């Protein structure tokens, strides 16, 4: 184990995968000499040359379309989209083309590409650079969506995504880029579709992902002080969703809180809540409560007031425990 | 608003109750604490107390009828709030459920939203899997939740044993040791044993018998029975058969005390107390008087095998009319057993021990055995018990008399 920053872990994953497989290429705005908007592609140009590290014009739709063609011809492109907020610019390529390739060609072509994009708020980047749009993509069959919360998962999930034969959207969190954590030395793969239990507890299950994992763990500490034993599940992957880990945990605790940074309405919390209600409502001893952002764009000012935090999770857990 | 009083459920195993007496009639006004009716289960009777005010408008179930738990037995008019009736423990040897066990429901035809029991899905699942009506559970706050059902269940399970067994010291006040929750078997044993000692007038009688002929008879019977069935008859098998012969001559030993009188039972069903690793069961050899020793041996072996594997069906432990308990194999010389309710007597069989005894003026060593009879003096007087014991001694000492 070695202490590594989240962005550095991503950079290591790219170096390792490009060294391992010459078909891995990196495409995006400023991914060459500048090393990416946040430093994720630093050193790749020097190490692997400009044939495999392509700086592009500012046209997300063209970048992603290029990656799809390259993937269909046998390369394994890793696209960097500077902000997840720009994914809507290339929505046709992602939703109508990339996600459909394997299905529409009857498996004769696959689209083994990765799109990396930082989402989330916390850096006062304003309404157009701070959104959490994961639910849009999790709703599209044919895409895999992962959201690492730790440097180790950022590295391990990205490496697994690159090796996956299906298109994978890696939604990084820009406010986590500077965070550090232990990352296993050497080859480290995190399976896609497998959640991680970050804290074991018996009274209430908190299902969460990405940056909210850290708020949930902070909330769990507070709740432990009140005698409430919280289990925190870090989803890591949204699609495929690790239903089993959620259901087993809720069977144990009989109470469920889902916390995400995205707007609460129509978010992934709604999906998980519905899934649990459909599959094991008789395991529930309290209503399912969601924690999410208000139904409003992320504000530039007062961002802190807008974002759901540990105190919100504590209140939600108290509500279900005291129901 | 009118509401109904239902047959309450008292104890986990109660499925139906027989109304033996209505203390209130149509038109009577009832107040909380009034005894409304008396019902009985297989074992005991209960007085059902009102826990609310109202006027009896209709008696649905007449005296003498038996109905399932939860059946509406009467309607009340002018009942305020939730109408409930709770069995009163005062006349019940088996204590009442801790919660109000009879919950009134609005009769069909006038169901209102407020009559719906609010409970979480998990609480409903737990209630259902334990065979209880969720409406019997009281919520601590808000809707009925898991903890409410669990506390209701633990109240049902623990209370009869805990109260009747006088376990009044909270475990938290005991230093050292470890707490093992009561198994359902342990609860049943506790309840039955305490009920037996408080309910029956138990008296004891000991006789020492010469088991020489018994041992010899067994030795002679073993080869043919083993060849025939593959089972070696035990001394307990022989004694069970001999006891049945003695009971046949003293039918007072095969009786049951009831509220209305003493029932003299026709058939003899022999319970054989059997130790398990973590408890005790009494499998029953029914109609033992009609059975050959080989049949008894095979059945006893099968029942005990099932019991030790935890697969003895409950019905094979019911209906015994007399029981024997043997600790001879542990070398215990003599002991007394507690009557297995609702029987009238039990025989405790000690070890066969070579003992110097006087025979025709000389001291000889004989295989002697002590038999201790525990009998219910409500039914069996000392002289009757002595006559049974004398017959028993005769047949044990000369098993051929079983044929006489």
XYZ file of C-alpha atoms in Angstrom:
727
model
C 0.000 0.000 0.000
C 1.100 3.499 -0.660
C -0.588 6.844 0.010
C -1.657 8.276 -3.345
C -3.870 11.104 -4.528
C -7.058 10.224 -6.420
C -5.899 12.013 -9.612
C -2.466 10.384 -9.362
C -4.080 6.958 -9.057
C -5.961 7.641 -12.306
C -2.739 8.732 -13.950
C -1.004 5.548 -12.765
C -3.796 3.425 -14.158
C -3.424 5.065 -17.573
C 0.363 4.636 -17.565
C 0.081 0.996 -16.555
C -2.611 0.113 -19.065
C -0.892 1.912 -21.947
C 2.324 0.084 -21.117
C 0.479 -3.239 -20.849
C -1.564 -2.931 -24.082
C -0.441 -0.947 -27.112
C -4.050 -0.700 -28.276
C -4.864 1.604 -25.391
C -4.947 5.204 -26.617
C -5.917 8.454 -24.900
C -8.027 11.099 -26.635
C -9.261 14.449 -25.356
C -8.891 18.165 -24.938
C -5.511 19.104 -23.464
C -4.604 15.509 -22.682
C -1.195 15.865 -24.365
C 1.380 18.372 -23.257
C -0.802 19.984 -20.539
C -1.488 16.539 -19.046
C -5.255 17.020 -18.847
C -7.382 19.699 -17.215
C -6.803 18.146 -13.782
C -3.525 16.320 -14.438
C -4.962 12.888 -15.147
C -2.974 12.352 -18.356
C 0.278 13.862 -17.152
C 3.380 12.270 -18.664
C 1.506 10.073 -21.129
C 2.585 12.046 -24.205
C 6.231 11.830 -23.155
C 5.964 8.128 -22.381
C 3.850 6.890 -25.296
C 4.121 9.529 -28.070
C 1.542 11.540 -29.973
C 0.197 8.594 -31.962
C -1.311 7.183 -28.775
C -2.062 10.430 -26.938
C -4.284 12.641 -29.072
C -5.035 16.248 -28.281
C -8.256 17.249 -29.959
C -10.232 20.338 -30.908
C -13.044 21.460 -28.637
C -15.736 19.179 -30.007
C -16.885 16.545 -27.550
C -19.181 14.902 -30.073
C -16.304 14.451 -32.528
C -13.969 13.165 -29.791
C -16.399 10.515 -28.631
C -17.364 9.555 -32.179
C -13.690 9.174 -33.042
C -13.237 6.926 -30.049
C -16.161 4.736 -31.104
C -14.747 4.222 -34.587
C -11.324 3.439 -33.151
C -12.843 0.997 -30.670
C -14.796 -0.787 -33.428
C -11.533 -1.174 -35.364
C -9.754 -2.765 -32.406
C -8.259 0.000 -30.285
C -9.128 0.632 -26.654
C -9.581 4.398 -26.466
C -9.820 6.270 -23.202
C -11.587 9.575 -23.760
C -11.303 12.435 -21.316
C -14.276 14.781 -21.258
C -13.181 17.786 -19.279
C -16.396 18.119 -17.291
C -19.241 15.628 -17.032
C -21.472 18.618 -17.754
C -20.166 18.454 -21.341
C -21.401 14.904 -21.863
C -24.799 16.244 -22.997
C -22.951 17.832 -25.922
C -22.097 14.356 -27.226
C -25.239 12.601 -26.083
C -26.100 11.263 -29.545
C -22.727 9.555 -29.872
C -22.973 8.055 -26.384
C -26.628 7.077 -26.221
C -27.517 6.339 -29.835
C -24.200 5.026 -31.103
C -21.822 3.759 -28.424
C -24.438 2.159 -26.185
C -26.122 0.447 -29.140
C -23.117 -0.870 -31.053
C -22.903 -4.350 -29.585
C -26.670 -4.838 -29.855
C -27.191 -3.453 -33.349
C -24.278 -5.369 -34.863
C -25.328 -8.566 -33.212
C -22.077 -8.766 -31.312
C -19.897 -8.542 -34.467
C -18.640 -5.224 -33.185
C -18.123 -4.099 -29.643
C -17.229 -0.678 -28.322
C -14.446 -1.271 -25.779
C -13.945 2.369 -24.921
C -13.821 4.359 -21.733
C -15.114 7.853 -21.172
C -13.645 9.571 -18.134
C -15.452 12.660 -16.936
C -15.332 14.535 -13.654
C -18.705 15.328 -12.166
C -19.919 16.762 -8.913
C -19.670 20.049 -7.108
C -17.526 21.366 -4.296
C -15.129 23.618 -6.210
C -17.536 26.500 -6.797
C -17.426 25.820 -10.520
C -20.970 27.015 -11.130
C -24.124 25.383 -12.501
C -22.566 24.226 -15.803
C -19.489 22.587 -14.298
C -20.788 20.954 -11.118
C -23.569 18.567 -12.030
C -24.056 14.928 -11.099
C -25.657 13.385 -14.174
C -25.027 9.703 -13.448
C -28.703 8.770 -13.455
C -29.021 9.753 -17.121
C -26.385 7.277 -18.161
C -27.365 4.551 -15.723
C -30.725 4.627 -17.486
C -29.164 3.658 -20.837
C -28.840 -0.077 -21.558
C -25.476 -0.842 -23.106
C -23.427 1.498 -20.937
C -21.612 0.639 -17.770
C -21.323 3.449 -15.234
C -18.862 3.515 -12.355
C -18.227 6.193 -9.703
C -15.062 5.679 -7.659
C -14.959 7.213 -4.183
C -11.351 6.448 -3.286
C -7.967 6.580 -5.024
C -7.730 2.796 -4.935
C -11.093 2.416 -6.650
C -10.287 5.234 -9.091
C -7.296 3.216 -10.214
C -8.813 -0.247 -10.012
C -12.096 0.644 -11.692
C -10.384 2.547 -14.512
C -8.070 -0.386 -15.228
C -11.043 -2.775 -15.260
C -12.960 -0.354 -17.485
C -10.119 -0.241 -20.017
C -10.042 -4.042 -20.165
C -13.832 -4.333 -20.431
C -15.239 -5.098 -23.889
C -18.221 -2.819 -23.274
C -18.245 0.976 -23.117
C -17.705 2.209 -19.580
C -18.373 5.692 -18.282
C -16.046 6.500 -15.402
C -17.541 9.393 -13.473
C -14.764 10.787 -11.367
C -15.457 13.424 -8.714
C -13.508 16.624 -9.203
C -13.668 17.470 -5.500
C -11.978 14.135 -4.743
C -9.040 14.651 -7.147
C -6.887 16.141 -4.402
C -7.922 13.580 -1.781
C -5.462 10.849 -0.945
C -5.752 7.300 0.219
C -4.066 3.963 0.235
C -3.605 2.317 -3.134
C -2.263 -1.223 -3.454
C 1.150 -1.362 -5.077
C 1.293 -3.160 -8.409
C -1.562 -4.647 -10.376
C -4.862 -3.542 -8.834
C -8.192 -4.256 -10.454
C -11.592 -3.509 -8.952
C -14.413 -5.564 -10.459
C -17.162 -3.611 -12.195
C -20.574 -4.376 -10.714
C -19.387 -5.074 -7.197
C -20.201 -2.750 -4.304
C -17.978 -2.386 -1.258
C -19.160 -2.284 2.333
C -17.160 0.569 3.834
C -18.466 0.160 7.348
C -20.393 -2.700 8.890
C -23.425 -2.023 11.040
C -26.726 -3.530 12.016
C -29.216 -0.697 12.518
C -29.455 1.118 9.208
C -27.990 0.704 5.722
C -26.747 3.771 3.872
C -26.287 3.158 0.166
C -24.171 5.792 -1.486
C -21.407 6.409 -4.006
C -18.603 8.757 -4.972
C -17.970 11.723 -2.696
C -21.061 11.045 -0.585
C -19.362 7.884 0.699
C -17.131 10.135 2.782
C -20.083 12.128 4.104
C -21.826 8.876 4.928
C -18.825 7.603 6.859
C -18.664 10.873 8.774
C -22.381 10.582 9.498
C -21.855 6.986 10.650
C -19.317 8.207 13.221
C -21.790 10.749 14.558
C -24.553 8.164 14.637
C -22.316 5.655 16.393
C -21.958 8.223 19.153
C -25.738 8.139 19.474
C -25.793 4.357 19.636
C -26.868 3.803 16.027
C -24.831 1.229 14.179
C -24.626 2.182 10.506
C -23.647 0.069 7.523
C -22.242 2.091 4.630
C -22.353 0.585 1.152
C -20.243 2.239 -1.529
C -21.892 1.192 -4.784
C -18.773 1.900 -6.913
C -20.732 0.708 -9.981
C -24.217 1.955 -10.827
C -24.628 -0.345 -13.815
C -24.392 -3.210 -13.335
C -25.899 -2.581 -9.903
C -24.807 -4.887 -7.088
C -28.315 -5.626 -5.876
C -27.265 -8.541 -3.743
C -25.045 -6.501 -1.441
C -27.861 -3.994 -0.941
C -30.546 -6.600 -0.329
C -28.433 -8.635 2.069
C -27.606 -5.523 4.058
C -31.201 -4.312 4.221
C -32.332 -7.770 5.255
C -29.953 -7.375 8.189
C -30.709 -3.784 9.165
C -34.318 -3.529 7.905
C -33.775 0.203 7.339
C -32.459 1.977 4.248
C -31.164 5.445 3.485
C -29.815 6.292 0.042
C -27.557 9.303 -0.278
C -26.307 10.917 -3.446
C -25.056 14.332 -4.426
C -27.302 14.534 -7.488
C -30.719 16.141 -7.334
C -32.934 13.851 -5.299
C -35.832 13.758 -7.755
C -35.534 10.957 -10.332
C -32.043 10.117 -9.124
C -30.407 6.749 -8.549
C -31.921 6.776 -5.066
C -35.337 6.435 -6.641
C -34.182 3.377 -8.566
C -32.610 1.691 -5.559
C -35.577 2.510 -3.381
C -37.975 1.037 -5.915
C -35.821 -2.037 -6.400
C -35.709 -2.753 -2.658
C -39.433 -2.146 -2.293
C -40.161 -4.503 -5.167
C -37.871 -7.277 -4.077
C -38.067 -7.258 -0.297
C -40.623 -4.873 1.095
C -41.291 -7.315 3.892
C -37.748 -6.764 5.076
C -38.374 -3.101 5.813
C -39.209 -1.769 9.251
C -39.280 1.895 8.263
C -39.778 3.999 5.128
C -36.848 4.270 2.731
C -35.408 7.765 2.925
C -33.359 9.482 0.224
C -30.802 12.206 0.715
C -30.028 14.319 -2.350
C -29.676 17.855 -3.596
C -32.664 20.189 -3.911
C -34.440 20.395 -7.268
C -32.379 23.312 -8.436
C -29.211 23.906 -10.471
C -25.998 23.847 -8.457
C -25.504 27.462 -7.344
C -22.197 29.271 -7.662
C -22.645 31.030 -4.353
C -23.852 29.132 -1.282
C -22.833 25.863 -2.872
C -22.264 24.457 0.630
C -25.853 25.151 1.604
C -27.067 23.396 -1.509
C -25.003 20.225 -1.330
C -26.219 17.324 0.796
C -23.781 16.596 3.618
C -23.120 14.379 6.636
C -25.647 16.237 8.789
C -28.356 15.529 6.211
C -27.473 11.839 6.299
C -27.539 11.831 10.099
C -31.027 13.337 10.050
C -32.227 10.797 7.501
C -30.831 7.900 9.537
C -32.395 9.287 12.710
C -35.701 9.501 10.916
C -35.731 5.845 9.923
C -34.280 4.572 13.185
C -36.789 6.520 15.260
C -39.693 5.775 12.942
C -69.552 2.939 17.567
C -69.919 -0.774 17.868
C -67.045 -3.162 18.139
C -66.367 -6.794 18.774
C -64.683 -8.878 21.429
C -62.691 -11.759 20.015
C -61.371 -15.026 21.381
C -57.924 -14.092 22.706
C -54.767 -16.037 22.084
C -52.987 -17.019 25.273
C -49.647 -18.666 24.781
C -47.999 -19.519 21.507
C -49.687 -22.841 21.013
C -53.302 -21.845 21.594
C -55.355 -22.163 18.428
C -58.884 -22.326 19.763
C -60.825 -21.781 22.932
C -64.068 -23.074 24.331
C -66.431 -20.602 25.944
C -67.517 -22.185 29.194
C -69.394 -19.306 30.750
C -70.737 -15.897 29.841
C -70.630 -13.613 32.883
C -72.361 -10.823 30.973
C -75.570 -10.899 28.991
C -76.945 -8.805 26.164
C -77.784 -5.372 27.518
C -75.253 -5.515 30.330
C -72.955 -2.560 30.633
C -69.310 -3.475 31.076
C -66.488 -1.517 32.566
C -62.771 -2.158 32.308
C -61.886 -4.944 34.709
C -65.245 -6.707 34.512
C -65.043 -10.406 33.744
C -66.925 -10.796 30.463
C -66.581 -14.494 29.819
C -64.587 -17.563 30.759
C -62.967 -19.797 28.211
C -60.825 -22.849 28.445
C -58.138 -24.383 26.344
C -56.995 -27.967 26.426
C -55.179 -27.280 29.647
C -56.629 -24.416 31.618
C -59.362 -21.853 31.849
C -59.174 -18.090 31.700
C -61.383 -15.241 32.744
C -61.542 -12.563 30.066
C -61.621 -9.049 31.440
C -62.993 -6.063 29.616
C -60.530 -3.255 29.118
C -63.101 -0.725 27.959
C -66.585 0.496 28.527
C -69.639 -0.484 26.480
C -72.910 -2.363 26.394
C -73.049 -5.958 25.238
C -75.274 -5.845 22.170
C -74.922 -9.391 20.962
C -73.411 -12.664 22.100
C -72.283 -14.462 18.984
C -70.730 -17.596 20.418
C -72.755 -19.511 22.958
C -71.450 -21.314 26.013
C -70.012 -24.699 25.209
C -68.863 -23.767 21.726
C -65.228 -23.945 20.688
C -63.940 -21.345 18.228
C -60.561 -20.446 16.706
C -58.455 -17.661 18.161
C -59.513 -14.306 16.770
C -63.156 -15.278 16.264
C -65.596 -12.552 17.238
C -67.517 -13.813 20.246
C -69.587 -10.769 21.177
C -70.425 -7.268 20.015
C -70.327 -4.130 22.096
C -72.206 -0.912 21.562
C -70.971 2.474 22.646
C -67.426 1.285 22.838
C -65.035 4.173 23.007
C -61.715 3.854 21.243
C -60.174 0.466 20.763
C -62.268 -2.192 22.376
C -60.172 -4.770 24.039
C -60.556 -7.615 26.395
C -57.742 -9.249 28.243
C -57.714 -12.601 29.945
C -57.345 -12.278 33.674
C -54.645 -14.360 35.187
C -56.235 -14.697 38.584
C -57.884 -18.043 37.925
C -55.396 -19.231 35.382
C -52.565 -21.493 36.392
C -50.947 -20.675 33.076
C -50.449 -16.921 33.114
C -52.108 -14.708 30.627
C -50.363 -13.038 27.754
C -48.730 -9.780 28.738
C -50.467 -7.760 26.070
C -54.189 -7.300 25.731
C -54.798 -10.535 23.935
C -58.258 -9.958 22.613
C -58.506 -7.041 20.272
C -61.852 -5.842 19.206
C -62.393 -5.127 15.582
C -65.055 -3.162 13.903
C -67.551 -5.674 12.580
C -67.739 -6.294 8.882
C -69.917 -3.788 7.097
C -68.710 -0.768 8.978
C -64.987 -0.943 8.379
C -63.373 2.452 8.659
C -59.880 3.599 7.823
C -59.060 4.046 11.471
C -59.656 0.363 12.109
C -56.696 -0.635 9.939
C -53.665 -1.698 11.902
C -50.612 0.299 10.907
C -47.519 -1.866 10.855
C -44.311 -1.985 8.885
C -43.960 -4.734 6.288
C -41.238 -6.368 8.374
C -43.414 -6.356 11.494
C -46.175 -8.036 9.510
C -43.794 -10.658 8.188
C -42.503 -11.539 11.656
C -46.026 -11.663 13.070
C -47.194 -13.887 10.259
C -44.282 -16.284 10.507
C -44.994 -16.660 14.219
C -48.684 -17.208 13.656
C -49.882 -14.153 15.529
C -52.374 -11.524 14.522
C -50.585 -8.204 14.058
C -53.592 -6.489 15.627
C -52.675 -8.098 18.953
C -49.379 -6.244 19.057
C -49.162 -2.848 20.698
C -46.958 -0.265 19.037
C -44.454 1.552 21.227
C -44.779 4.581 18.955
C -46.089 5.191 15.459
C -46.842 2.085 13.446
C -46.138 -1.394 14.817
C -42.501 -2.204 14.120
C -40.210 -5.203 14.389
C -39.248 -4.412 17.983
C -42.902 -4.301 19.032
C -43.603 -7.734 17.570
C -40.418 -9.126 19.090
C -41.228 -7.760 22.504
C -44.736 -9.180 22.186
C -43.290 -12.561 21.244
C -40.714 -12.586 24.005
C -43.462 -11.626 26.424
C -45.535 -14.572 25.277
C -42.633 -16.951 25.377
C -40.857 -15.886 28.525
C -43.668 -14.893 30.774
C -45.315 -18.237 31.513
C -42.046 -19.913 32.382
C -40.488 -16.928 34.049
C -43.441 -16.085 36.206
C -44.533 -19.546 37.138
C -40.982 -20.683 37.697
C -40.455 -17.673 39.961
C -37.360 -16.475 38.150
C -37.739 -13.081 39.695
C -34.071 -12.108 39.833
C -33.108 -10.124 36.729
C -30.043 -11.691 35.105
C -28.269 -8.342 35.252
C -28.106 -8.655 39.053
C -26.228 -11.935 38.914
C -22.458 -11.590 38.883
C -20.414 -13.928 36.696
C -21.705 -16.705 34.469
C -23.400 -16.416 31.132
C -27.008 -16.000 30.116
C -28.552 -18.614 27.844
C -31.938 -17.657 26.446
C -34.737 -20.091 27.116
C -35.352 -22.597 24.371
C -38.968 -23.414 23.734
C -38.319 -26.892 25.135
C -36.882 -25.400 28.321
C -39.901 -23.139 28.640
C -42.282 -26.050 28.273
C -40.361 -28.128 30.805
C -40.302 -25.232 33.248
C -43.962 -24.524 32.858
C -45.062 -28.130 33.075
C -42.871 -28.962 36.053
C -43.903 -25.951 38.096
C -47.534 -26.379 37.118
C -47.339 -29.989 38.218
C -45.898 -29.199 41.630
C -48.331 -26.388 42.301
C -51.398 -28.059 40.861
C -51.164 -31.659 41.977
C -50.935 -32.953 45.540
C -47.836 -35.040 45.041
C -47.063 -37.838 47.482
C -44.363 -40.483 47.348
C -44.009 -44.171 48.040
C -40.865 -46.272 47.749
C -40.584 -50.027 47.386
C -37.498 -52.217 47.086
C -37.855 -55.146 44.749
C -35.739 -58.165 43.941
C -34.917 -57.825 40.250
C -33.294 -61.259 39.903
C -36.120 -62.829 37.911
C -36.579 -59.686 35.873
C -32.938 -59.685 34.790
C -33.091 -63.387 34.076
C -36.313 -63.039 32.090
C -34.729 -60.296 29.994
C -31.692 -62.493 29.394
C -33.926 -65.277 28.110
C -36.027 -62.990 25.942
C -33.148 -61.116 24.306
C -32.116 -63.788 21.760
C -35.565 -64.346 20.275
C -36.608 -60.674 20.279
C -33.295 -59.541 18.874
C -33.478 -62.181 16.152
C -37.042 -61.189 15.382
C -36.635 -57.400 15.413
C -32.959 -56.551 15.615
C -33.616 -54.662 18.839
C -32.456 -55.726 22.310
C -35.221 -55.160 24.815
C -34.088 -52.989 27.703
C -35.020 -53.304 31.357
C -37.104 -50.175 30.834
C -39.094 -51.998 28.151
C -39.811 -54.874 30.537
C -40.699 -52.528 33.384
C -42.984 -50.487 31.124
C -44.856 -53.646 30.207
C -45.007 -54.819 33.833
C -46.233 -51.417 35.021
C -49.012 -51.633 32.431
C -49.999 -55.019 33.831
C -50.073 -53.577 37.361
C -52.099 -50.549 36.189
C -54.580 -52.969 34.624
C -55.194 -54.303 38.120
C -55.366 -50.794 39.661
C -57.067 -48.551 37.125
C -57.051 -45.629 39.562
C -53.465 -45.109 38.439
C -54.740 -44.359 34.925
C -56.912 -41.344 35.624
C -57.085 -37.633 34.916
C -58.232 -34.827 37.171
C -60.563 -32.341 35.467
C -62.755 -29.480 36.621
C -65.838 -31.564 36.335
C -64.563 -34.766 37.830
C -62.112 -37.602 37.513
C -61.821 -39.239 34.120
C -61.027 -42.941 34.264
C -59.146 -43.609 31.078
C -59.731 -46.753 29.063
C -56.392 -47.218 27.354
C -52.941 -47.084 28.900
C -50.485 -44.912 26.989
C -47.041 -45.120 28.546
C -44.760 -42.089 28.523
C -41.071 -42.883 28.742
C -39.037 -39.924 29.995
C -35.979 -39.593 27.782
C -33.000 -37.372 28.428
C -31.621 -35.357 25.531
C -28.409 -33.361 25.468
C -30.306 -30.166 26.130
C -33.563 -31.213 27.635
C -36.107 -33.897 28.177
C -38.907 -35.389 26.149
C -41.505 -38.003 26.990
C -42.280 -40.078 23.899
C -45.418 -42.159 24.220
C -46.052 -45.836 23.578
C -49.757 -45.886 23.063
C -51.957 -48.836 24.042
C -49.021 -50.464 25.755
C -51.318 -53.009 27.404
C -52.080 -54.512 23.987
C -48.479 -54.623 22.824
C -45.969 -57.431 22.920
C -42.572 -56.776 24.466
C -40.942 -56.925 21.025
C -43.301 -54.252 19.730
C -42.606 -52.080 22.754
C -38.854 -52.441 22.286
C -38.964 -51.484 18.615
C -41.283 -48.555 19.165
C -39.291 -47.270 22.136
C -36.087 -47.480 20.106
C -37.666 -45.648 17.137
C -39.166 -42.917 19.311
C -35.934 -42.280 21.159
C -33.946 -42.201 17.921
C -36.362 -39.626 16.539
C -36.207 -37.614 19.743
C -32.408 -37.546 19.793
C -32.380 -36.431 16.158
C -34.885 -33.724 16.960
C -37.448 -35.271 14.639
C -39.979 -36.570 17.131
C -43.356 -35.237 15.987
C -45.239 -33.426 18.767
C -48.158 -35.832 18.521
C -45.844 -38.670 19.542
C -45.247 -36.882 22.856
C -48.893 -36.343 23.641
C -51.587 -38.365 25.285
C -49.588 -40.432 27.756
C -51.660 -41.570 30.723
C -48.816 -42.758 32.966
C -45.071 -42.214 32.758
C -41.923 -43.921 33.884
C -38.528 -42.358 34.320
C -35.415 -44.453 34.683
C -32.010 -43.278 35.837
C -30.771 -46.762 36.719
C -28.243 -46.678 33.903
C -26.487 -43.839 35.738
C -26.251 -45.901 38.900
C -28.800 -43.768 40.729
C -30.238 -45.871 43.537
C -33.467 -44.011 44.022
C -35.069 -40.730 43.095
C -38.474 -39.152 42.860
C -40.006 -37.800 39.682
C -42.490 -34.981 39.154
C -45.823 -36.089 37.737
C -46.077 -35.484 34.012
C -49.271 -33.449 33.913
C -52.109 -34.190 33.384
C -51.325 -37.743 34.512
C -51.968 -38.974 38.030
C -48.732 -40.764 38.751
C -45.187 -41.449 37.620
C -42.771 -44.217 38.485
C -39.077 -43.502 39.036
C -36.869 -46.533 38.460
C -33.498 -46.802 40.182
C -30.452 -48.937 39.465
C -30.233 -52.654 40.121
C -27.602 -53.056 42.810
C -26.286 -56.254 44.368
C -27.306 -55.904 47.982
C -27.104 -58.189 51.036
C -30.636 -59.052 52.101
C -32.187 -61.463 54.585
C -33.847 -64.520 53.044
C -35.291 -67.221 55.299
C -33.053 -66.201 58.172
C -29.866 -65.990 56.123
C -28.089 -63.074 54.500
C -27.854 -63.432 50.735
C -26.780 -61.062 48.020
C -29.563 -60.181 45.591
C -29.921 -57.705 42.684
C -32.197 -55.165 44.320
C -33.954 -52.211 42.727
C -35.837 -49.285 44.231
C -39.034 -48.016 42.639
C -40.461 -44.667 43.700
C -44.045 -43.840 42.886
C -45.146 -40.213 42.793
C -48.929 -40.018 42.872
C -51.536 -37.295 42.906
C -53.232 -37.495 46.269
C -56.204 -35.562 44.951
C -57.209 -38.775 43.185
C -55.184 -41.592 44.680
C -55.209 -42.275 48.399
C -52.222 -43.817 50.129
C -53.753 -47.265 50.509
C -54.662 -47.387 46.797
C -51.157 -46.382 45.857
C -49.777 -49.028 48.242
C -51.944 -51.709 46.652
C -50.626 -50.730 43.213
C -47.058 -50.759 44.466
C -47.564 -54.202 46.030
C -48.883 -55.590 42.724
C -46.019 -53.954 40.894
C -43.511 -55.546 43.265
C -45.147 -58.960 42.775
C -44.939 -58.808 38.992
C -41.408 -57.389 38.888
C -40.236 -60.158 41.197
C -42.119 -62.806 39.249
C -42.575 -61.582 35.670
C -44.493 -64.768 34.862
C -47.382 -63.236 36.790
C -47.830 -60.918 33.842
C -49.355 -63.900 32.132
C -51.619 -64.739 35.042
